[in-house]
Coordinates of C-alpha atoms in Angstrom, one line a residue:
X1 CA 120.9 104.4 89.5
X2 CA 122.7 104.9 92.9
X3 CA 123.7 101.8 94.8
X4 CA 123.5 102.1 98.5
X5 CA 126.0 100.5 100.9
X6 CA 125.0 98.3 103.7
X7 CA 124.0 100.1 106.9
X8 CA 124.5 103.5 105.4
X9 CA 123.0 106.1 107.7
X10 CA 120.9 108.9 106.3
X11 CA 119.3 111.8 108.2
X12 CA 116.3 113.8 107.3
X13 CA 115.7 117.5 108.1
X14 CA 112.1 118.8 107.8
X15 CA 110.9 122.4 108.3
X16 CA 107.2 122.9 109.0
X17 CA 105.6 126.1 107.9
X18 CA 108.8 126.9 106.1
X19 CA 109.6 127.8 102.5
X20 CA 113.4 128.1 102.8
X21 CA 114.8 130.7 100.4
X22 CA 118.5 130.0 100.8
X23 CA 121.1 127.7 99.1
X24 CA 120.3 124.1 98.6
X25 CA 123.9 123.0 98.4
X26 CA 125.2 123.3 102.0
X27 CA 127.3 120.4 103.3
X28 CA 126.6 118.9 106.6
X29 CA 129.0 119.9 109.4
X30 CA 130.0 117.6 112.3
X31 CA 127.3 116.6 114.7
X32 CA 126.9 118.4 118.0
X33 CA 126.1 116.8 121.3
X34 CA 122.8 115.1 121.7
X35 CA 119.6 116.9 122.2
X36 CA 117.6 116.9 125.4
X37 CA 116.1 113.4 125.8
X38 CA 112.5 112.5 125.1
X39 CA 109.9 112.0 127.7
X40 CA 106.1 112.5 127.4
X41 CA 104.6 115.5 129.1
X42 CA 101.6 115.1 131.5
X43 CA 98.6 116.4 129.5
X44 CA 95.6 117.9 131.2
X45 CA 93.8 114.6 130.6
X46 CA 95.0 111.1 129.6
X47 CA 93.3 108.1 128.0
X48 CA 93.7 104.3 128.7
X49 CA 96.2 104.2 125.8
X50 CA 98.5 107.1 126.9
X51 CA 101.0 104.8 128.7
X52 CA 100.9 102.2 125.9
X53 CA 102.4 104.5 123.2
X54 CA 106.0 104.0 124.0
X55 CA 108.7 105.2 121.6
X56 CA 107.7 103.0 118.6
X57 CA 104.3 104.5 117.8
X58 CA 102.0 103.5 114.9
X59 CA 104.0 100.5 113.6
X60 CA 101.3 99.6 111.1
X61 CA 101.8 100.1 107.4
X62 CA 100.2 103.5 106.9
X63 CA 98.8 103.3 103.3
X64 CA 96.5 100.2 103.1
X65 CA 95.3 100.9 99.6
X66 CA 98.8 101.0 98.1
X67 CA 100.9 98.7 100.3
X68 CA 104.4 97.3 99.5
X69 CA 106.1 94.4 101.2
X70 CA 109.4 96.2 101.7
X71 CA 109.3 99.4 103.8
X72 CA 110.8 101.0 106.8
X73 CA 108.9 102.9 109.4
X74 CA 110.6 106.1 110.5
X75 CA 108.2 106.8 113.4
X76 CA 109.8 107.2 116.8
X77 CA 112.1 109.7 118.5
X78 CA 113.2 112.5 116.2
X79 CA 114.8 115.9 117.1
X80 CA 112.9 119.1 117.2
X81 CA 113.8 122.8 117.3
X82 CA 111.6 125.9 117.3
X83 CA 112.1 128.0 114.2
X84 CA 109.8 130.9 115.0
X85 CA 112.1 133.7 113.9
X86 CA 113.3 134.9 110.5
X87 CA 116.9 134.0 111.4
X88 CA 115.9 130.4 112.2
X89 CA 113.9 130.1 109.0
X90 CA 116.7 131.2 106.8
X91 CA 119.4 129.1 108.5
X92 CA 118.4 125.4 108.5
X93 CA 120.3 123.6 111.3
X94 CA 122.2 121.1 109.1
X95 CA 124.5 118.6 110.7
X96 CA 123.7 119.5 114.3
X97 CA 121.6 118.1 117.0
X98 CA 118.4 120.1 117.5
X99 CA 117.3 121.4 120.9
X100 CA 114.9 118.6 122.0
X101 CA 113.7 115.2 121.2
X102 CA 110.1 114.7 120.0
X103 CA 107.9 111.7 119.3
X104 CA 106.8 111.3 115.7
X105 CA 104.0 111.2 114.7
X106 CA 102.4 113.7 117.1
X107 CA 101.3 117.2 117.3
X108 CA 103.7 119.5 119.1
X109 CA 100.9 120.8 121.3
X110 CA 100.3 117.3 122.7
X111 CA 101.7 115.7 125.8
X112 CA 102.8 112.6 123.8
X113 CA 105.0 114.7 121.6
X114 CA 107.2 115.5 124.6
X115 CA 106.9 119.3 123.8
X116 CA 103.4 120.3 124.7
X117 CA 103.8 123.8 123.4
X118 CA 101.5 126.5 122.2
X119 CA 101.5 128.5 119.0
X120 CA 104.0 126.2 117.4
X121 CA 104.1 128.0 114.0
X122 CA 107.5 127.1 112.5
X123 CA 109.7 124.1 113.4
X124 CA 112.6 122.0 112.4
X125 CA 112.6 118.2 112.7
X126 CA 115.5 115.8 112.1
X127 CA 116.1 112.1 112.2
X128 CA 118.6 109.5 111.0
X129 CA 117.9 106.0 109.6
X130 CA 119.6 103.1 107.8
X131 CA 118.7 101.9 104.3
X132 CA 118.7 98.1 104.1
X133 CA 121.3 96.6 101.7
X134 CA 118.7 94.6 99.8
X135 CA 117.2 97.9 98.5
X136 CA 120.3 98.4 96.4
X137 CA 119.7 99.5 92.8
X138 CA 116.2 100.9 93.5
X139 CA 114.7 104.3 94.0
X140 CA 113.9 105.4 97.6
X141 CA 110.6 107.1 98.3
X142 CA 110.2 109.1 101.4
X143 CA 106.5 109.2 102.4
X144 CA 104.7 111.5 104.9
X145 CA 101.1 110.8 106.1
X146 CA 100.5 114.4 106.9
X147 CA 102.4 117.5 108.0
X148 CA 100.6 120.6 109.2
X149 CA 100.6 122.9 107.4
X150 CA 103.6 123.3 105.1
X151 CA 106.7 121.2 104.9
X152 CA 110.1 121.9 103.3
X153 CA 112.3 118.7 103.2
X154 CA 116.1 118.8 103.0
X155 CA 118.3 115.8 102.2
X156 CA 122.0 116.2 102.5
X157 CA 121.7 119.9 102.7
X158 CA 119.7 120.1 99.5
X159 CA 116.0 120.9 99.2
X160 CA 114.3 117.7 98.2
X161 CA 110.7 119.0 98.1
X162 CA 107.9 121.2 99.4
X163 CA 104.3 120.4 100.3
X164 CA 101.3 122.4 101.4
X165 CA 98.2 121.0 103.0
X166 CA 98.1 119.8 106.5
X167 CA 95.7 116.8 106.0
X168 CA 97.2 115.1 103.0
X169 CA 100.0 112.5 102.3
X170 CA 102.9 113.1 100.0
X171 CA 105.9 111.3 98.7
X172 CA 109.3 112.4 97.5
X173 CA 111.9 110.4 95.5
X174 CA 115.0 111.2 97.5
X175 CA 117.4 108.8 95.7
X176 CA 119.5 111.5 94.0
X177 CA 120.0 113.4 97.2
X178 CA 121.6 110.4 99.1
X179 CA 125.3 109.8 99.3
X180 CA 126.5 106.3 99.8
X181 CA 129.0 105.5 102.6
X182 CA 128.6 108.7 104.6
X183 CA 126.1 110.5 106.8
X184 CA 123.6 112.6 104.9
X185 CA 121.2 115.3 106.1
X186 CA 117.7 115.5 105.2
X187 CA 103.6 119.5 113.2
X188 CA 104.3 115.9 111.7
X189 CA 101.1 114.2 112.9
X190 CA 100.9 111.1 110.8
X191 CA 103.4 108.4 110.0
X192 CA 106.6 108.8 108.0
X193 CA 108.2 105.9 106.1
X194 CA 110.5 104.9 103.3
X195 CA 110.3 102.2 100.7
X196 CA 112.2 101.0 97.6
X197 CA 110.6 101.1 94.2
X198 CA 111.7 100.6 90.6
X199 CA 112.1 103.6 88.4
X200 CA 108.6 103.2 86.9
X201 CA 106.3 102.3 89.8
X202 CA 102.7 102.6 90.9
X203 CA 102.1 106.0 92.4
X204 CA 98.3 105.8 93.0
X205 CA 95.4 103.5 92.5
X206 CA 91.9 104.7 91.8
X207 CA 89.5 101.8 92.4
X208 CA 85.7 101.7 92.4
X209 CA 83.7 98.5 92.4
X210 CA 80.0 98.8 91.8
X211 CA 77.0 96.6 92.6
X212 CA 77.0 95.1 89.2
X213 CA 80.5 93.7 89.7
X214 CA 82.2 96.3 87.4
X215 CA 85.6 97.3 88.6
X216 CA 86.7 100.8 87.4
X217 CA 90.4 101.4 87.9
X218 CA 93.2 103.8 87.0
X219 CA 96.7 102.7 87.8
X220 CA 98.7 105.9 88.0
X221 CA 102.5 105.6 87.7
X222 CA 105.6 107.6 88.2
X223 CA 106.0 107.7 84.4
X224 CA 102.8 109.7 84.2
X225 CA 103.1 110.7 80.6
X226 CA 103.6 107.2 79.2
X227 CA 101.4 104.2 78.9
X228 CA 102.4 100.6 79.8
X229 CA 100.3 97.7 81.1
X230 CA 99.6 96.5 84.6
X231 CA 98.3 93.1 85.7
X232 CA 95.4 93.2 88.2
X233 CA 94.4 90.2 90.3
X234 CA 91.3 90.2 92.4
X235 CA 90.9 87.7 95.3
X236 CA 88.2 86.6 97.6
X237 CA 90.4 85.3 100.5
X238 CA 92.8 82.9 98.7
X239 CA 90.6 82.4 95.7
X240 CA 91.3 84.3 92.5
X241 CA 87.9 85.7 91.2
X242 CA 89.2 87.9 88.3
X243 CA 92.4 88.9 86.5
X244 CA 92.8 91.7 84.0
X245 CA 95.7 93.5 82.2
X246 CA 94.9 97.1 81.7
X247 CA 96.8 100.3 80.6
X248 CA 98.4 102.6 83.0
X249 CA 97.5 106.3 83.5
X250 CA 94.1 106.0 82.0
X251 CA 90.8 104.4 83.2
X252 CA 89.9 100.8 82.4
X253 CA 87.1 98.5 83.4
X254 CA 86.5 94.8 83.9
X255 CA 83.9 92.6 85.6
X256 CA 83.9 90.4 88.7
X257 CA 81.1 87.8 88.5
X258 CA 78.4 87.9 91.2
X259 CA 80.4 89.7 93.9
X260 CA 79.1 89.8 97.5
X261 CA 78.2 93.4 98.0
X262 CA 79.6 95.8 100.6
X263 CA 77.1 97.3 103.1
X264 CA 77.0 98.2 106.8
X265 CA 75.3 94.8 107.4
X266 CA 77.9 92.9 105.4
X267 CA 81.2 94.8 104.8
X268 CA 82.7 92.4 102.3
X269 CA 86.1 93.4 101.0
X270 CA 88.1 91.9 98.1
X271 CA 91.9 91.9 98.0
X272 CA 93.6 93.4 94.9
X273 CA 97.2 92.9 93.7
X274 CA 98.6 95.1 91.0
X275 CA 101.9 94.3 89.2
X276 CA 103.7 96.8 87.1
X277 CA 107.1 95.4 85.9
X278 CA 109.1 94.8 89.1
X279 CA 106.6 96.8 91.2
X280 CA 104.0 94.9 93.2
X281 CA 101.4 96.6 95.4
X282 CA 98.5 95.3 97.5
X283 CA 95.1 97.0 97.7
X284 CA 91.4 96.2 98.2
X285 CA 87.9 97.3 97.3
X286 CA 84.3 96.6 98.2
X287 CA 81.5 96.4 95.6
X288 CA 78.7 98.8 96.2
X289 CA 76.8 101.6 94.5
X290 CA 75.9 104.9 96.2
X291 CA 73.3 107.0 94.5
X292 CA 70.1 109.0 95.1
X293 CA 66.7 108.2 93.8
X294 CA 63.0 108.7 94.3
X295 CA 61.3 106.2 96.6
X296 CA 57.6 106.5 97.1
X297 CA 57.8 110.1 96.0
X298 CA 60.7 111.1 98.3
X299 CA 64.3 111.7 97.2
X300 CA 66.4 109.3 99.1
X301 CA 70.0 108.1 99.4
X302 CA 70.5 104.7 97.9
X303 CA 73.0 102.0 98.7
X304 CA 73.0 99.1 96.2
X305 CA 69.7 100.3 94.8
X306 CA 67.8 100.5 98.1
X307 CA 67.0 103.4 100.5
X308 CA 69.4 103.5 103.4
X309 CA 68.7 105.7 106.4
X310 CA 72.2 107.0 107.3
X311 CA 72.6 107.6 111.0
X312 CA 75.8 108.4 112.7
X313 CA 77.7 110.8 115.0
X314 CA 79.6 114.0 114.5
X315 CA 83.2 112.7 114.9
X316 CA 85.8 115.4 115.6
X317 CA 88.7 112.9 116.2
X318 CA 90.4 114.7 119.0
X319 CA 92.4 113.0 121.8
X320 CA 93.6 114.6 125.0
X321 CA 97.0 112.9 124.9
X322 CA 97.6 113.2 121.2
X323 CA 95.3 116.1 120.2
X324 CA 95.0 115.4 116.4
X325 CA 96.9 112.1 116.5
X326 CA 95.2 109.1 118.2
X327 CA 97.6 107.5 120.6
X328 CA 97.4 104.1 118.9
X329 CA 95.4 102.4 116.2
X330 CA 93.6 100.4 118.9
X331 CA 92.4 103.6 120.5
X332 CA 91.2 105.0 117.2
X333 CA 89.3 101.9 116.3
X334 CA 87.8 101.7 119.8
X335 CA 85.6 104.8 119.0
X336 CA 84.4 103.2 115.8
X337 CA 83.7 99.9 117.4
X338 CA 81.6 101.6 120.1
X339 CA 79.5 103.3 117.4
X340 CA 79.0 100.1 115.5
X341 CA 78.0 98.2 118.7
X342 CA 75.3 100.8 119.4
X343 CA 73.9 100.3 115.9
X344 CA 75.1 103.4 114.1
X345 CA 75.8 102.8 110.4
X346 CA 77.6 106.0 109.6
X347 CA 80.1 108.5 111.0
X348 CA 80.5 112.1 109.9
X349 CA 84.2 113.0 109.9
X350 CA 83.9 116.6 111.0
X351 CA 86.3 119.2 109.3
X352 CA 89.2 116.8 109.7
X353 CA 90.9 114.2 107.5
X354 CA 92.1 111.1 109.4
X355 CA 95.0 108.8 108.5
X356 CA 94.2 106.1 106.0
X357 CA 93.9 103.3 108.6
X358 CA 90.8 105.1 110.0
X359 CA 89.0 104.7 106.6
X360 CA 90.3 101.1 106.3
X361 CA 88.7 100.4 109.8
X362 CA 85.4 101.9 108.5
X363 CA 85.6 99.7 105.4
X364 CA 86.1 96.6 107.6
X365 CA 83.5 97.5 110.2
X366 CA 80.8 98.6 107.8
X367 CA 80.5 102.2 108.8
X368 CA 79.6 104.7 106.1
X369 CA 81.6 107.9 106.1
X370 CA 80.4 111.4 105.4
X371 CA 83.7 113.2 104.9
X372 CA 84.0 117.0 105.5
X373 CA 86.4 119.2 103.6
X374 CA 88.3 121.0 106.3
X375 CA 87.2 124.6 106.5
X376 CA 89.5 127.5 105.7
X377 CA 88.3 129.4 108.7
X378 CA 85.3 129.4 111.1
X379 CA 82.9 132.3 110.9
X380 CA 85.1 135.3 111.9
X381 CA 84.7 139.0 111.7
X382 CA 86.7 142.2 112.3
X383 CA 85.7 145.4 113.9
X384 CA 85.3 148.5 111.7
X385 CA 86.0 152.1 112.6
X386 CA 82.3 152.9 112.6
X387 CA 81.7 150.3 115.3
X388 CA 80.3 147.8 112.8
X389 CA 81.8 144.5 111.8
X390 CA 82.8 142.8 108.6
X391 CA 82.8 139.0 108.1
X392 CA 86.2 137.7 107.1
X393 CA 86.0 135.7 103.9
X394 CA 88.7 134.2 101.6
X395 CA 90.4 136.3 99.0
X396 CA 90.9 135.0 95.4
X397 CA 94.2 133.2 96.2
X398 CA 92.8 131.6 99.3
X399 CA 89.8 130.4 97.5
X400 CA 92.0 128.9 94.8
X401 CA 94.0 127.1 97.4
X402 CA 90.9 125.7 99.0
X403 CA 89.8 124.4 95.6
X404 CA 93.1 122.8 95.1
X405 CA 93.1 121.0 98.4
X406 CA 89.5 119.9 97.9
X407 CA 90.7 118.2 94.7
X408 CA 93.5 116.5 96.7
X409 CA 91.0 115.3 99.3
X410 CA 88.8 113.7 96.7
X411 CA 91.7 112.1 94.7
X412 CA 93.4 110.7 97.8
X413 CA 90.3 109.2 99.4
X414 CA 87.8 108.3 96.6
X415 CA 88.8 104.6 96.6
X416 CA 87.7 103.9 100.2
X417 CA 84.4 101.9 99.9
X418 CA 83.0 103.3 103.1
X419 CA 83.0 107.0 102.0
X420 CA 79.5 107.8 100.9
X421 CA 79.2 111.6 100.8
X422 CA 81.5 114.6 100.4
X423 CA 80.8 117.8 102.4
X424 CA 82.2 121.0 100.9
X425 CA 81.1 123.7 103.4
X426 CA 80.2 123.4 107.1
X427 CA 77.9 126.1 108.5
X428 CA 79.2 128.8 106.2
X429 CA 82.8 128.6 107.4
X430 CA 84.9 130.2 104.7
X431 CA 81.9 130.2 102.3
X432 CA 81.9 133.3 100.1
X433 CA 78.5 134.8 100.0
X434 CA 79.0 137.6 97.3
X435 CA 78.6 134.7 94.8
X436 CA 77.9 131.0 95.3
X437 CA 81.1 129.1 94.8
X438 CA 79.5 125.9 96.1
X439 CA 77.9 125.3 92.7
X440 CA 81.2 125.2 90.7
X441 CA 82.8 123.3 93.5
X442 CA 80.0 120.7 93.4
X443 CA 80.5 120.4 89.7
X444 CA 84.2 119.9 90.3
X445 CA 83.7 117.2 92.9
X446 CA 81.1 115.4 90.7
X447 CA 83.7 115.4 87.9
X448 CA 86.4 114.0 90.2
X449 CA 84.2 111.4 91.7
X450 CA 80.8 110.7 90.1
X451 CA 80.3 107.7 92.4
X452 CA 79.4 109.6 95.6
X453 CA 76.8 112.0 96.9
X454 CA 77.6 115.6 97.6
X455 CA 76.4 117.7 100.6
X456 CA 77.5 121.1 99.3
X457 CA 76.5 123.1 102.4
X458 CA 75.8 121.3 105.6
X459 CA 73.8 123.7 107.9
X460 CA 73.9 127.0 106.0
X461 CA 74.1 128.9 103.6
X462 CA 72.1 126.7 101.3
X463 CA 71.4 128.1 97.8
X464 CA 70.3 124.8 96.3
X465 CA 73.6 123.1 95.3
X466 CA 74.3 119.4 95.8
X467 CA 72.3 116.4 96.7
X468 CA 71.2 117.3 100.2
X469 CA 68.8 119.7 101.9
X470 CA 70.7 119.7 105.2
X471 CA 69.4 121.3 108.4
X472 CA 71.4 121.9 111.6
X473 CA 69.2 122.4 114.7
X474 CA 70.1 122.0 118.4
X475 CA 68.8 120.2 120.4
X476 CA 65.7 118.9 118.6
X477 CA 65.8 117.8 114.9
X478 CA 64.1 119.5 112.0
X479 CA 64.7 116.8 109.3
X480 CA 62.8 117.1 106.0
X481 CA 60.0 118.8 107.8
X482 CA 57.6 121.7 107.0
X483 CA 59.1 123.7 109.8
X484 CA 62.7 125.1 110.2
X485 CA 64.8 127.5 112.2
X486 CA 65.8 130.8 110.5
X487 CA 69.4 129.9 110.9
X488 CA 68.9 127.1 108.3
X489 CA 66.8 126.9 105.2
X490 CA 63.4 125.3 104.5
X491 CA 63.4 121.7 103.3
X492 CA 63.8 121.4 99.5
X493 CA 61.9 118.4 98.3
X494 CA 64.0 118.0 95.2
X495 CA 66.9 116.9 97.3
X496 CA 67.6 114.5 100.2
X497 CA 66.2 115.7 103.5
X498 CA 69.0 115.4 106.1
X499 CA 69.6 116.4 109.7
X500 CA 73.3 117.3 109.4
X501 CA 73.7 118.0 113.2
X502 CA 71.3 117.8 116.2
X503 CA 71.4 116.7 119.8
X504 CA 74.4 118.3 121.5
X505 CA 72.9 117.8 124.9
X506 CA 75.5 117.7 127.7
X507 CA 76.1 116.2 131.0
X508 CA 78.9 117.6 133.2
X509 CA 81.3 115.2 134.8
X510 CA 83.9 115.3 137.6
X511 CA 87.3 116.8 136.9
X512 CA 89.1 113.5 136.3
X513 CA 87.2 113.1 133.1
X514 CA 87.5 116.8 131.9
X515 CA 90.2 118.6 130.0
X516 CA 91.7 120.3 133.1
X517 CA 92.1 123.8 131.7
X518 CA 90.1 126.6 133.2
X519 CA 89.4 128.4 129.9
X520 CA 87.9 125.2 128.6
X521 CA 85.9 124.5 131.7
X522 CA 84.5 128.0 131.5
X523 CA 82.8 127.2 128.2
X524 CA 80.9 124.1 129.5
X525 CA 77.9 126.4 130.3
X526 CA 77.6 127.2 126.6
X527 CA 76.4 123.7 126.0
X528 CA 73.0 123.7 124.2
X529 CA 71.4 121.8 127.1
X530 CA 72.9 120.5 130.4
X531 CA 71.3 117.5 132.0
X532 CA 72.1 117.0 135.7
X533 CA 72.4 113.2 135.7
X534 CA 73.1 110.3 133.3
X535 CA 69.5 109.2 133.8
X536 CA 68.2 112.6 132.6
X537 CA 70.7 112.7 129.7
X538 CA 69.5 109.3 128.5
X539 CA 65.9 110.3 128.9
X540 CA 66.4 113.4 126.9
X541 CA 68.4 111.5 124.2
X542 CA 65.4 109.1 124.0
X543 CA 63.0 112.0 123.5
X544 CA 65.1 113.6 120.7
X545 CA 65.6 110.3 118.9
X546 CA 61.9 109.6 119.2
X547 CA 61.3 113.0 117.7
X548 CA 63.6 112.2 114.8
X549 CA 61.7 108.9 114.4
X550 CA 58.4 110.8 114.1
X551 CA 59.9 113.0 111.4
X552 CA 61.0 109.8 109.5
X553 CA 57.4 108.5 109.7
X554 CA 55.6 111.7 108.9
X555 CA 57.9 113.7 106.7
X556 CA 61.0 113.2 104.4
X557 CA 63.9 112.6 106.8
X558 CA 66.6 110.4 105.2
X559 CA 69.4 110.5 107.8
X560 CA 70.9 112.3 110.7
X561 CA 74.1 113.2 112.6
X562 CA 74.1 113.1 116.4
X563 CA 76.5 115.5 118.2
X564 CA 78.8 113.8 119.1
X565 CA 81.1 110.7 119.5
X566 CA 83.1 112.1 122.5
X567 CA 83.6 115.2 124.6
X568 CA 86.3 117.5 123.5
X569 CA 87.9 120.5 125.2
X570 CA 85.2 122.5 126.8
X571 CA 82.4 120.3 125.3
X572 CA 80.6 117.7 127.4
X573 CA 78.0 116.4 124.9
X574 CA 79.7 113.2 123.8
X575 CA 78.5 109.6 124.0
X576 CA 81.8 109.2 125.9
X577 CA 83.9 111.5 127.9
X578 CA 87.0 113.0 126.3
X579 CA 89.3 110.4 128.0
X580 CA 87.0 107.5 126.8
X581 CA 86.8 106.2 130.3
X582 CA 83.1 107.0 130.9
X583 CA 80.3 106.1 128.6
X584 CA 77.1 108.1 129.1
X585 CA 74.8 105.8 127.0
X586 CA 72.3 103.3 128.3
X587 CA 73.3 100.8 125.6
X588 CA 70.0 98.8 125.6
X589 CA 68.0 102.0 125.2
X590 CA 70.3 103.5 122.5
X591 CA 70.3 100.2 120.5
X592 CA 66.5 100.1 120.6
X593 CA 66.1 103.8 119.7
X594 CA 68.6 103.5 116.8
X595 CA 66.9 100.4 115.5
X596 CA 63.6 102.2 115.7
X597 CA 64.9 104.8 113.3
X598 CA 65.8 102.2 110.7
X599 CA 62.4 100.4 111.2
X600 CA 60.6 103.7 110.7
X601 CA 62.6 104.3 107.5
X602 CA 61.9 100.8 106.2
X603 CA 58.1 101.3 106.8
X604 CA 58.1 104.3 104.6
X605 CA 59.5 102.5 101.5
X606 CA 58.3 100.1 98.9
X607 CA 60.1 98.5 95.9
X608 CA 59.2 101.4 93.6
X609 CA 62.6 103.2 93.1
X610 CA 64.0 105.5 90.5
X611 CA 67.7 106.2 90.6
X612 CA 68.9 109.6 89.5

């Protein structure tokens, strides 16, 4: 085991979009003069949090379900250099200052990054840090929240690891690449941090608490092929409610007596401590059971054995100052708190995976999450010589990679209590139609996580897979009804009737609330419906929500997704503008209309339920 000297400086070199083919054994030359200093660029639109970001962004521990007391945040000012040439890819810039400074975490396209570039395909990033002396004798893990899309990591001129998948966290044990007593070299849009761990340490926790108080756990360890034992302590506040010692690297179960159940009305969470030898990690869970069942002759989603009408917004998670990265945790939670205040009990995270603190906030607030698998591509086609066109669909290798990353999505997020449903395909994007891969993918997801519902195809093309018969229709809904648009499919009464998207009505605003880019502004007239005033917009919202309420009362509607939380570039159909400075909603009206949906759903049910 390497022993690290006090205040030893280490530096990290990361290539994004790179799979470096050269030698891993280059030594670091002398450092060059400093790169151009960091300063944020002025984006086309700001938010109230833009000026609060500073140079120490996202100081929170990034992984709330596997948290250690000792850690060091590497967020802040890094160095950046474009690598969009073959020569740049094949020659990592070891031991030298890169061209510019950049704020991590942030997208290079964003103003907050300090770069605000376009078509940033390949990049080098570099930083230096000190390892605390009290970490001596332990392994050092280097953790990335997410890097888009591929990352090759070098430490001391040696390749320490490679990762593919722009939405998923990964960790590297970099201990053997570090050199004590001397300087070493090693589209980051989520946090980066290091932490010390013993040789055998907890690498992942799978936790599911159900409504009967049964806790199903797997403690994965770095010694994945061996079995030891881990001590699990469950607390309600400061009170210990259960302890259990279970085997590592295989599932085990134990009971917590009479737990308070998690729901949107009462999002109760229990703290969990796991001890494995010298390793100690903190986590949490909520006790709840998500299922489907027949209630009064209609297939319904069930939470803790009772029909729950799931109603939320399409949430794209874009920010004008940070693009994919929210400027601060406060900003990110602001959106969720607004939804909760209006009475929404759900949010659909649309073809994006957020950082773990997003899901922790949903767990705490009591917002169910319908989680999309990011699509491989939107519906695209290419022109043919005969003037026809051909839809572009994944080849075999691309489909295999999609499947692999779907597995990663499930495995990394299946312990968050708030996640209620997985979505595999959105509106046919990347969905092969020569055969129906959604059936085998549904089986895969069910095997990885039997505790959630699966919406195999939201919108179209629906061939009968999964738990939902999901219709998209703008502007008015068609939820579990005997009528449907030809773009979608007729309601299938053997599955849950669901309005996967509707609404989308817009209201244009003055330029100070718009993404000030002419190409985006030109698309505003493509909005499904434009209302000329906020009064008209709220009136039309009331009409559409009343129509959904009628479909709950008369037909088999079990939930819906309103488009959308906020405006984005070129879209003006949000509850709030893109900068979050203007809310369109008449809050009293919206609260009343949303409650009316729940009341209509409750009026349709009785106590006769059969889970399936």
